[in-house]
Phi, psi and omega in degrees: 000144180248133177276107187270339182068202183278133182202164176289149177287142176295158173303140182070028172287133176295329181293320176298316179298314180299316180301316181290318180295325175297319178298328180281356183075023186252015183237132173248158182238138178230126179242134171093005179289153178271142180294336183270097174078319187295315179301314180295323180291320177298316178299317181298316177298324180294318182301332184277353181285154182302321179230076185291141175264161165291145181241132176250113182269132178223169183051044181292136187308126178088002183228151182291153175302140180105335175274103195244164176227132178253136174231165174071028188296325186244026189270014175215161180297321182292317181290320179290321177299318177296314181301321182269008177058037178259351182135152185261356187237027185277144167261183185303311183296316181293326178296313180298317179298318181292330182284336185300125180088342186292314181305318180291324177294316178298318179297319182292329184265353188305319183296343178280357184232060176299151181298154181250109183283131179236162185264343186212157179192159178304334179304331184275007181300323179230135177224132175240136184251158180004271188294342181266001182292132174214100183291342178282356172290349178252150185284069181283124183282153156261111195281316187236155187299329182255010176299146182284356180173200179268129184251108180280333182257100170230314175256026186280171177230105186264120184256126174230175179217158172280124185294340181267309184273338185080000180300136186261139176236145174237124181229162178250107182235151180287144182224122181256133176294135183227164173050051176057033175093001182280342181207177176211140176280149176241110183265077180286131185291126178304138180094337177285158186299321179297316178297323178295318177299314180300316180297321180294320177296318179301315182293324186275316188232356179081003175202162183226129178283145182213141164236152182220132172255138181244001179207114188196167172308132183298354174301331177283335171293320179295309184291326179283341184253003177236167185277087170288135185305147180303142178089355179249125177290133178297332176290321177289323176298317176297322176300320178295323179296312185273348178079019178215154175291136183278122177286139180224151167267152176265123181303129183291328183268329189245339185078000180274155182286150172231127179305127184293339178276002183294149176274328196199121184213160176219163176219151180175201187227137170267139176230135182300329181280346178262089184230152177227150173296132186233151176088185353290174182210139177288109190261177186293344176289344184095010180229160172286143180290175184301173184299166183302141178208158181292135178224140180303136179250147185277128169278101190280123177272316183212147169240129178245140179203148176283160168298140179052051186290154183243125174271141172265109178264143176215065184288130175279186181159195177298128181297146000283138177234194192302315186240015182294323178295316179300313182295321178301310182296314182293313182296322180299314179295319182293320179295315180296316178302316182298317180294316181295318182291341177288348181099357179294137178264161171084000180290124181257316182194158173226148179214120177264100194296139180298327178299335176261022178068017181075009181226319195281335186224107185242135178239135177235133175252144180209159170265112184295136181246338184199162178298133180091354182300312183297318179295321179299313179299316182300313183288323176295321177297314184297333185245358178292151182306327184289334186239355191294323186291114171061021174293145181241319182225135168238124179243129177250130184233162176290166185283000172272359180256131176279112185293344178277346185261105184296327177299316179293320181296314180294324175299316178296317178298324184282334187243351184236014178235146164250108186308327181292334184249334194252008176238119174255137177247127182250127185262158172057049178262180188286105179254208183201152173291349175280350184293119179295343178275351183282126179291146180304127178086351181282151177296149186282060170264160164221174170249161177218150178253135169251128187243118177273096181259027175268155172299141179306132186302320183289351181244014184304316184291325187255004182293143181309140180287147178287135182272081175202158181289159176300131183304322179296318178295319179300320179296320180293321178293318179299322179290318181294322186250033184304316183295318181292330183267356183280000000 
């Protein structure tokens, strides 16, 4: 251990983020909760509040003061806006407006922000090696009542690499503590870049190197939990977001990067023969995942941690959950960017609804320009990289419909569709083993419906008029009669 004394926090330090969020009045404190279910239940109740705060748990039962867990990091427009360096005072509408175009810009600029390798960081204050590793020495929660164990990886950042090119990927995968804390399984989602890297390492060398960070600026939760385009490092993408190169330590055992701002990290190797039964776990779909099954477990070489380290928790569950707001905002912007960059005209807005976990139910509004336009938009959305994974419904509406407003969307679906003509069902699309509709043992396909809820193009001029006042007039009346309507 090195005595570092007083020093500036590294870039992407969770402590810097917490300090700023506290200044914004967006942080709550909880003392004395138990790691077994109680901490997760308090977080769940918080997500359901109209304006949920991030919660910092301390004095967790059975653990010394200072070993903390943070939840709800990206659950409001102000916190997500701060995390993405878009502004600290944004509301929902302003956040979506600020996000438009940004994912593609960040992707284009990522190569300008290669990681910055450093030799030291507060993370190296404490190191525990192989046989002495005990993950239960940290207050790892059991989040939900039917979870198969304690899940240390919810807001984590799992780093893998391509064994041939060396390209680095960072993903957010669930990790369950196993073997009395000596190891943890990494349930990398099939088809994701991290899972592909692991499979290539297994085929080439019979093992795969991995590093994992468990406490960091939530910008890494955002980049690790959304579809950053293939070939772009999530660390470089994060650099483009914050406008600075991300400092990293080089893993002593694996050679892979570890964010220097991390609170708590480990490194080691996955081996296909070293597997443990994993799950179930309350997932982002709002259901528990399938029954327990073998998942590769990490042979941990080293654990590094700061004094009084802070874990970043992001437990999923029935929406709204810890990161459902973040995924909704990010996916909506990415889907809209993808449609606009394809050359399609008339795209007004896209919204990946939080009730569908930011994936399952996507609405796009457009100004129709030609016959077949709405169907074209619907099918491109359903199969575009930003929305393809586990999407279930794509609804396309006219530009007089607010795609974020489910009442308006359902009204359009109810009055502007003929189900026999306006719903297409696509079979054998990209699903997931997390899908509660997937039969046990079946391949992870799903079907999806695209719903054309636009007025028929050939009837645009003669379609019945909407029975409502002119919006401009309504705004003037609302202003004049503000007191009566309050």
